[in-house]
mmCIF file of C-alpha atoms in Angstrom:
data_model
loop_
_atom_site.group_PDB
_atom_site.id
_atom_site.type_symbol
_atom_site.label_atom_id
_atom_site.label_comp_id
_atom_site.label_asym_id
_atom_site.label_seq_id
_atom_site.Cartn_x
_atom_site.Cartn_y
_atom_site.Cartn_z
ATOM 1 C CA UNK A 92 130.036 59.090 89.267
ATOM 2 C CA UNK A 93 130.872 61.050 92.446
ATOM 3 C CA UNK A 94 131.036 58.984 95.482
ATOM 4 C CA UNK A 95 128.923 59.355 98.478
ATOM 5 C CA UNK A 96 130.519 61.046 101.248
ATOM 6 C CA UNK A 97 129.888 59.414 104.474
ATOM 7 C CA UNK A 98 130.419 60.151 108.069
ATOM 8 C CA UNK A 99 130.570 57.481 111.012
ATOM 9 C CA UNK A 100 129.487 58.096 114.279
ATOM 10 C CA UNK A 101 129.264 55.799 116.782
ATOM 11 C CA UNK A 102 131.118 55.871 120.634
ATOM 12 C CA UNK A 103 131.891 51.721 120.117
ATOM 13 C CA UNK A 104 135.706 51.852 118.207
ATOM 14 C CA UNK A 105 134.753 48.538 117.757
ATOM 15 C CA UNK A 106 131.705 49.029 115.584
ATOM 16 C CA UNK A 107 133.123 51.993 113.437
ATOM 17 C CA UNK A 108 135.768 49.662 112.520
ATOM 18 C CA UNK A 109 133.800 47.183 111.599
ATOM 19 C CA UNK A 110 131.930 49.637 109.807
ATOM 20 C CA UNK A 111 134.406 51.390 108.080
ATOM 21 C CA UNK A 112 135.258 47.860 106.716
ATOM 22 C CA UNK A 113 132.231 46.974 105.493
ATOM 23 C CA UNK A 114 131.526 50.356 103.735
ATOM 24 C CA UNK A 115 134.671 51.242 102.883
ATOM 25 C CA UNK A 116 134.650 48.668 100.310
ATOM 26 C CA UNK A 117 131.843 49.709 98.120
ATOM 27 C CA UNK A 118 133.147 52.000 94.878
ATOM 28 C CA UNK A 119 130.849 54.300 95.738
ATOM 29 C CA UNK A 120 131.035 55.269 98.843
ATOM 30 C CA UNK A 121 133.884 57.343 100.359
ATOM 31 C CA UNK A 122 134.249 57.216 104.079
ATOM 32 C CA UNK A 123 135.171 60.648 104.906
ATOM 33 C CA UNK A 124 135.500 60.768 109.045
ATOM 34 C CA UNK A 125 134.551 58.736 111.926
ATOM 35 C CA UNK A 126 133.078 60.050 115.533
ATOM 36 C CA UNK A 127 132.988 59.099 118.862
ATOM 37 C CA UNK A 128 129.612 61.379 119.654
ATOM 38 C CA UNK A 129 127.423 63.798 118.957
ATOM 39 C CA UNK A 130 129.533 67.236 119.257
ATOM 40 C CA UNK A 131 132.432 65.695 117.476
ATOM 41 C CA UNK A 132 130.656 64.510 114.650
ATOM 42 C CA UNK A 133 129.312 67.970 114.333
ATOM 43 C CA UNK A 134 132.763 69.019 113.988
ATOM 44 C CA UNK A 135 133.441 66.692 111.413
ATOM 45 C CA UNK A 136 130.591 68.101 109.031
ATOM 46 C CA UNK A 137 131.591 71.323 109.165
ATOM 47 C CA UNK A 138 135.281 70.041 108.101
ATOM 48 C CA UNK A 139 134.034 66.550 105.666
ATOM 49 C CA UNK A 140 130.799 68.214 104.188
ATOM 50 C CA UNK A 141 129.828 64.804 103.781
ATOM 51 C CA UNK A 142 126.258 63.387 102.113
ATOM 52 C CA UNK A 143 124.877 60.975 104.429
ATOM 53 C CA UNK A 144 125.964 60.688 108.230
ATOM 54 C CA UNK A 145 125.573 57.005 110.018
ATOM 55 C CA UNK A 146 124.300 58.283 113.572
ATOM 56 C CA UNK A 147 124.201 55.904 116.863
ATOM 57 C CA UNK A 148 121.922 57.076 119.308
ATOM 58 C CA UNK A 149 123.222 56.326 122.464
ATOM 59 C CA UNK A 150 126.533 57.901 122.694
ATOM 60 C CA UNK A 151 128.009 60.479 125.793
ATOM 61 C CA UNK A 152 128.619 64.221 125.668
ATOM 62 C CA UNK A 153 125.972 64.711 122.779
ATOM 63 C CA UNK A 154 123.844 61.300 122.046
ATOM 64 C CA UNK A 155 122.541 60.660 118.646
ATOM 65 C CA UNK A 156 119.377 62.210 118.642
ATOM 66 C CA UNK A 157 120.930 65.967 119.770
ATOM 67 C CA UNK A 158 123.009 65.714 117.296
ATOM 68 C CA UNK A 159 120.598 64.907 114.590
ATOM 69 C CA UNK A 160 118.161 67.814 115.438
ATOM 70 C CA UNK A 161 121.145 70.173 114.974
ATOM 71 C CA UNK A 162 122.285 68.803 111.822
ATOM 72 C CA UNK A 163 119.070 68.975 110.384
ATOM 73 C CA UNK A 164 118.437 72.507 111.244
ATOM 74 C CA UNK A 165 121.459 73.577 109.695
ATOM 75 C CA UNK A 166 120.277 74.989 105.793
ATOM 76 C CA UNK A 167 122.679 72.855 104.212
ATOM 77 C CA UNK A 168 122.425 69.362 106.191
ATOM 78 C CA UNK A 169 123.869 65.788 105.404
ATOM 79 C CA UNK A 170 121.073 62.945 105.539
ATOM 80 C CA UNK A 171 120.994 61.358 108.860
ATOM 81 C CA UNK A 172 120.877 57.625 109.345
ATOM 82 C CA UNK A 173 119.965 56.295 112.403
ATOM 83 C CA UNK A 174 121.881 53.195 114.041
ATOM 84 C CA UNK A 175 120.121 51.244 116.518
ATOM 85 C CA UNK A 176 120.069 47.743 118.166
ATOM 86 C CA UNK A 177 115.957 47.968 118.444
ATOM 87 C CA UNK A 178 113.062 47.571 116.158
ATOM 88 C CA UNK A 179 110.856 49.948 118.072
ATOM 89 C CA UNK A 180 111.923 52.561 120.036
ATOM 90 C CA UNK A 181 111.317 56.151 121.782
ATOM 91 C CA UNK A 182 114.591 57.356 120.787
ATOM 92 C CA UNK A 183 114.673 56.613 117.232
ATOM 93 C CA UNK A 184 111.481 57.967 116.458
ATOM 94 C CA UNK A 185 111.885 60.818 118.106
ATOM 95 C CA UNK A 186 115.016 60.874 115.863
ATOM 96 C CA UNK A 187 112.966 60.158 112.670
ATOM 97 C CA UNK A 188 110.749 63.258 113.637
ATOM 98 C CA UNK A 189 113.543 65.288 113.740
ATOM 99 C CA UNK A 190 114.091 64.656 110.217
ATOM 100 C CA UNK A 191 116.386 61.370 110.080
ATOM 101 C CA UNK A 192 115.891 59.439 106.756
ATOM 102 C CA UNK A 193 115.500 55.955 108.579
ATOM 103 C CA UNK A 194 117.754 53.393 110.891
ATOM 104 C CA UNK A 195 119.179 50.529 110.395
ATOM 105 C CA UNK A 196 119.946 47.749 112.820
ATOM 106 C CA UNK A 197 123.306 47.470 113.710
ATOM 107 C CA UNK A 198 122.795 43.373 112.780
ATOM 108 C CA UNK A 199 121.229 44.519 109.358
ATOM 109 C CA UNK A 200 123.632 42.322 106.646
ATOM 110 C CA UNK A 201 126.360 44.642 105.177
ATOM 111 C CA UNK A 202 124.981 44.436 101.580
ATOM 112 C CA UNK A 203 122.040 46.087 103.071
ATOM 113 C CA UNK A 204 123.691 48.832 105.092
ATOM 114 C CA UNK A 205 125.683 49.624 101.801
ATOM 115 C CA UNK A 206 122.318 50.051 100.066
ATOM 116 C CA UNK A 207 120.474 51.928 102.650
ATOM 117 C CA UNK A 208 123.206 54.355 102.418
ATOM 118 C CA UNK A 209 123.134 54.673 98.848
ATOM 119 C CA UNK A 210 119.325 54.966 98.815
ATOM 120 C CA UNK A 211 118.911 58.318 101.679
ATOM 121 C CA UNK A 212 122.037 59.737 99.505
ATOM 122 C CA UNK A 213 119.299 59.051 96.709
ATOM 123 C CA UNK A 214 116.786 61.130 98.331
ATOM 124 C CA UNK A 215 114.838 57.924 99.007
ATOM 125 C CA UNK A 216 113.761 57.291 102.895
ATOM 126 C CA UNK A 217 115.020 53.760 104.379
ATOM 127 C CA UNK A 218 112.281 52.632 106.495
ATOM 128 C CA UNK A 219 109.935 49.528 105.103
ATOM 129 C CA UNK A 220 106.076 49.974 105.739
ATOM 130 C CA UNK A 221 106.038 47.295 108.004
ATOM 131 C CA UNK A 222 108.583 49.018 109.965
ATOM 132 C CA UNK A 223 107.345 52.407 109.319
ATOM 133 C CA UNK A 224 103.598 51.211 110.944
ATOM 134 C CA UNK A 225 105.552 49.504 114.178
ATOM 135 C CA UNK A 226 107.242 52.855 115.350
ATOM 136 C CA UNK A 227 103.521 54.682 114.863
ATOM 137 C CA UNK A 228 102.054 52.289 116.574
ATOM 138 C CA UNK A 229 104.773 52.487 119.435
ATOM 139 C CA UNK A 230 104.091 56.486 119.380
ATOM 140 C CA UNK A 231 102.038 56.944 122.427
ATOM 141 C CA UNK A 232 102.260 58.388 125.189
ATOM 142 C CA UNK A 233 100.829 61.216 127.626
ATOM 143 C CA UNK A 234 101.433 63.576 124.880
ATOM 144 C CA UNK A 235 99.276 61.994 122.195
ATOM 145 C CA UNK A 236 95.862 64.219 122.354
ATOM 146 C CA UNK A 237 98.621 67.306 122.285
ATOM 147 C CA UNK A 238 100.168 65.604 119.588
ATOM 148 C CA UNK A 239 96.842 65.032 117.546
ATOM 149 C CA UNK A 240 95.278 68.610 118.103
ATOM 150 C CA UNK A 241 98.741 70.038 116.422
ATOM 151 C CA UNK A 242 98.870 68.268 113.771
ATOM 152 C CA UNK A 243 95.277 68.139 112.763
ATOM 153 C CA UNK A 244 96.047 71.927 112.981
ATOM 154 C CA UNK A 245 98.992 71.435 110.810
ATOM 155 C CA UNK A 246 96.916 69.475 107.998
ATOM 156 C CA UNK A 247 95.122 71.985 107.615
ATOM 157 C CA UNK A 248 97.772 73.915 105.046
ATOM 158 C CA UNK A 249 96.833 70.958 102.712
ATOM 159 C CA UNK A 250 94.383 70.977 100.008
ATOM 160 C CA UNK A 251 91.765 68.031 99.595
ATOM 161 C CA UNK A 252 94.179 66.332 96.801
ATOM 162 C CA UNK A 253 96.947 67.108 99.146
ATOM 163 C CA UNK A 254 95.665 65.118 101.851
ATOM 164 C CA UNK A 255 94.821 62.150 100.072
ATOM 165 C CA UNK A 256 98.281 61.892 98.821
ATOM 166 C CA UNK A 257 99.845 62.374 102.531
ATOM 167 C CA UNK A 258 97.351 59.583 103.904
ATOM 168 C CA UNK A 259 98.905 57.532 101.091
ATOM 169 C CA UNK A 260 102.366 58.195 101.774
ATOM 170 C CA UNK A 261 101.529 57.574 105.448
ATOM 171 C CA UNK A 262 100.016 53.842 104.449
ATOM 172 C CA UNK A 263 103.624 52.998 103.511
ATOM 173 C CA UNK A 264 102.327 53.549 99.055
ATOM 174 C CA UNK A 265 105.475 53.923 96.665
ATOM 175 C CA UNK A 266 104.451 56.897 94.098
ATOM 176 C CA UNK A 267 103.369 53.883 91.500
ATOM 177 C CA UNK A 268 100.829 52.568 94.441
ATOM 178 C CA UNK A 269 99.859 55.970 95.389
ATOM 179 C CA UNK A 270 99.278 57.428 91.088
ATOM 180 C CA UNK A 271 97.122 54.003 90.550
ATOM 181 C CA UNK A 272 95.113 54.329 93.845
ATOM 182 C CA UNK A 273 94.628 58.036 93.402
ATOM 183 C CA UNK A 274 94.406 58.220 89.315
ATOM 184 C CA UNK A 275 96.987 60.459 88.850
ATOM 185 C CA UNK A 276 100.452 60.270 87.156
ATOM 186 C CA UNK A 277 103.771 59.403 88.771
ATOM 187 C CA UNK A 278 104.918 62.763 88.346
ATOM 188 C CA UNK A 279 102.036 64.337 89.129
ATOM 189 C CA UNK A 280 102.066 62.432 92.660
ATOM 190 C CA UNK A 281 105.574 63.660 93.318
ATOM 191 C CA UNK A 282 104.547 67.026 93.201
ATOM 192 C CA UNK A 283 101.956 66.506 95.280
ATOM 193 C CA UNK A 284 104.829 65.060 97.794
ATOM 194 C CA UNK A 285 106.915 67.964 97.369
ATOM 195 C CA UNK A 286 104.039 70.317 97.911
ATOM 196 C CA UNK A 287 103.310 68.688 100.915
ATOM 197 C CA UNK A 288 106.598 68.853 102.235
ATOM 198 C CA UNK A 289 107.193 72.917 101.907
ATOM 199 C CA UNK A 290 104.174 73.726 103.021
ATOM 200 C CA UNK A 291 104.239 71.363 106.330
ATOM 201 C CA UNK A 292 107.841 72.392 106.240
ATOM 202 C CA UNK A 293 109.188 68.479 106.703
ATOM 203 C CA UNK A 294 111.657 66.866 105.657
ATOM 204 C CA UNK A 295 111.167 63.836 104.235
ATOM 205 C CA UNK A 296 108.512 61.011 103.153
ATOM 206 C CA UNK A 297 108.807 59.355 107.058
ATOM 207 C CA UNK A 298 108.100 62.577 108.446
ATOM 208 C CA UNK A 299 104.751 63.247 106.721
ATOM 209 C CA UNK A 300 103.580 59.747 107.530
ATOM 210 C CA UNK A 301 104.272 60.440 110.837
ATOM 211 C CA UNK A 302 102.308 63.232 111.123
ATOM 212 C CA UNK A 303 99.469 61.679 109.292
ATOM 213 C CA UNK A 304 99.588 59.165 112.321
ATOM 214 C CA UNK A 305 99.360 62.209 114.849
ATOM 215 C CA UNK A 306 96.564 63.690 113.206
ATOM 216 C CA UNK A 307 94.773 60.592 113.027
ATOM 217 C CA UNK A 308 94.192 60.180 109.206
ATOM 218 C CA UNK A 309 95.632 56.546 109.421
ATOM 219 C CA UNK A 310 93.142 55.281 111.715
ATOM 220 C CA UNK A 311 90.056 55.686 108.692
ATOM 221 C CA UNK A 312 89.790 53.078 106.240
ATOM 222 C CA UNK A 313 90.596 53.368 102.846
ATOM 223 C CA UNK A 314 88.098 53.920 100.160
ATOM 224 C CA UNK A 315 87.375 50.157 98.817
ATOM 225 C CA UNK A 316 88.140 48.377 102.362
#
């Protein structure tokens, strides 16, 4: 099995050591640079190519979330983790709308850390529903009617089917939840997902529940309640 390449960033020496320790150890992961910000860890890409980058936010020269926006532009780009000390906060979900697969607290237990890394090099989002609900709910702001008009706007690319399926994903549903809820397949859902995603142009599951927060979808009761 090929390992999964990771890059550290993170301005605290302190904290990439410990975290070089703590993932360095797992057979599967290869540690394949370490940064002390944003521009240098785009430097490293380009050299380490690697899967999965471990991003702090708050970090001089280029913070966290700069460098995240510019790594997911780029056609090829690594999966972005976010670090972060808080539960809730501006930064990381601005982060997460950038296209970041999740965050992890920097006190998360380093048998979960290992598997959150494993999981976004998986394709798989790391962000609980509990979690995932908290940082929508924290999502307000002056911009919010701006916000809602855009992506009610945006929703619009989506067929009927389409939209029940990104309402789902935005409730926090696993495809299992979402196939048994909507009477459809597994795979059948995940083509629905990926649908959704080209045609929204996103990048992951967090981002389409995000926007089915903006657009207000998550605010109606599900059929049943």
């Amino acid at each position: 099995m090929t390992a999964i390449r990771l890059l550290l960033v993170d301005d605290d020496p302190l904290v990439r050591a410990g975290l070089s320790f703590m993932l360095g150890g797992a057979d599967d992961i290869e540690i394949v640079g370490e940064a002390a910000d944003g521009a240098e860890a785009e430097t490293l890409v380009d050299r380490t190519r690697p899967d999965v980058v471990l991003m702090d936010i708050r970090m001089p020269t280029v913070d966290g979330l700069t460098a995240t926006e510019r790594l997911r532009a780029r056609e090829d780009a690594p999966q972005v983790v976010v670090l972060t000390t808080f539960h809730a906060d501006e930064q990381v979900l601005r982060a997460l709308r950038a296209g970041a697969a999740g965050f992890v607290l920097k006190d998360t237990p380093p048998a979960e850390i290992v598997a959150a890394v494993r999981r976004v090099a998986a394709g798989d989002p790391v962000l609980s529903p509990t979690v995932t609900r908290q940082l929508m709910r924290h999502a307000v702001g002056t911009a919010a009617d701006t916000r809602r008009t855009r992506a009610r706007e945006r929703m619009t690319a989506l067929n009927d089917r389409e939209r029940e399926v990104a309402v789902a994903v935005g409730r926090g549903l696993a495809n299992a939840e979402i196939a048994a809820a909507l009477y459809m397949s597994v795979p059948t859902v995940k083509t629905h997902v990926s649908r959704i995603l080209a045609k929204l142009d996103l990048n992951n599951r967090v981002q389409i529940a995000l926007l089915a927060y903006d657009a207000g979808l998550l605010e109606e009761e599900p059929e049943g309640h």
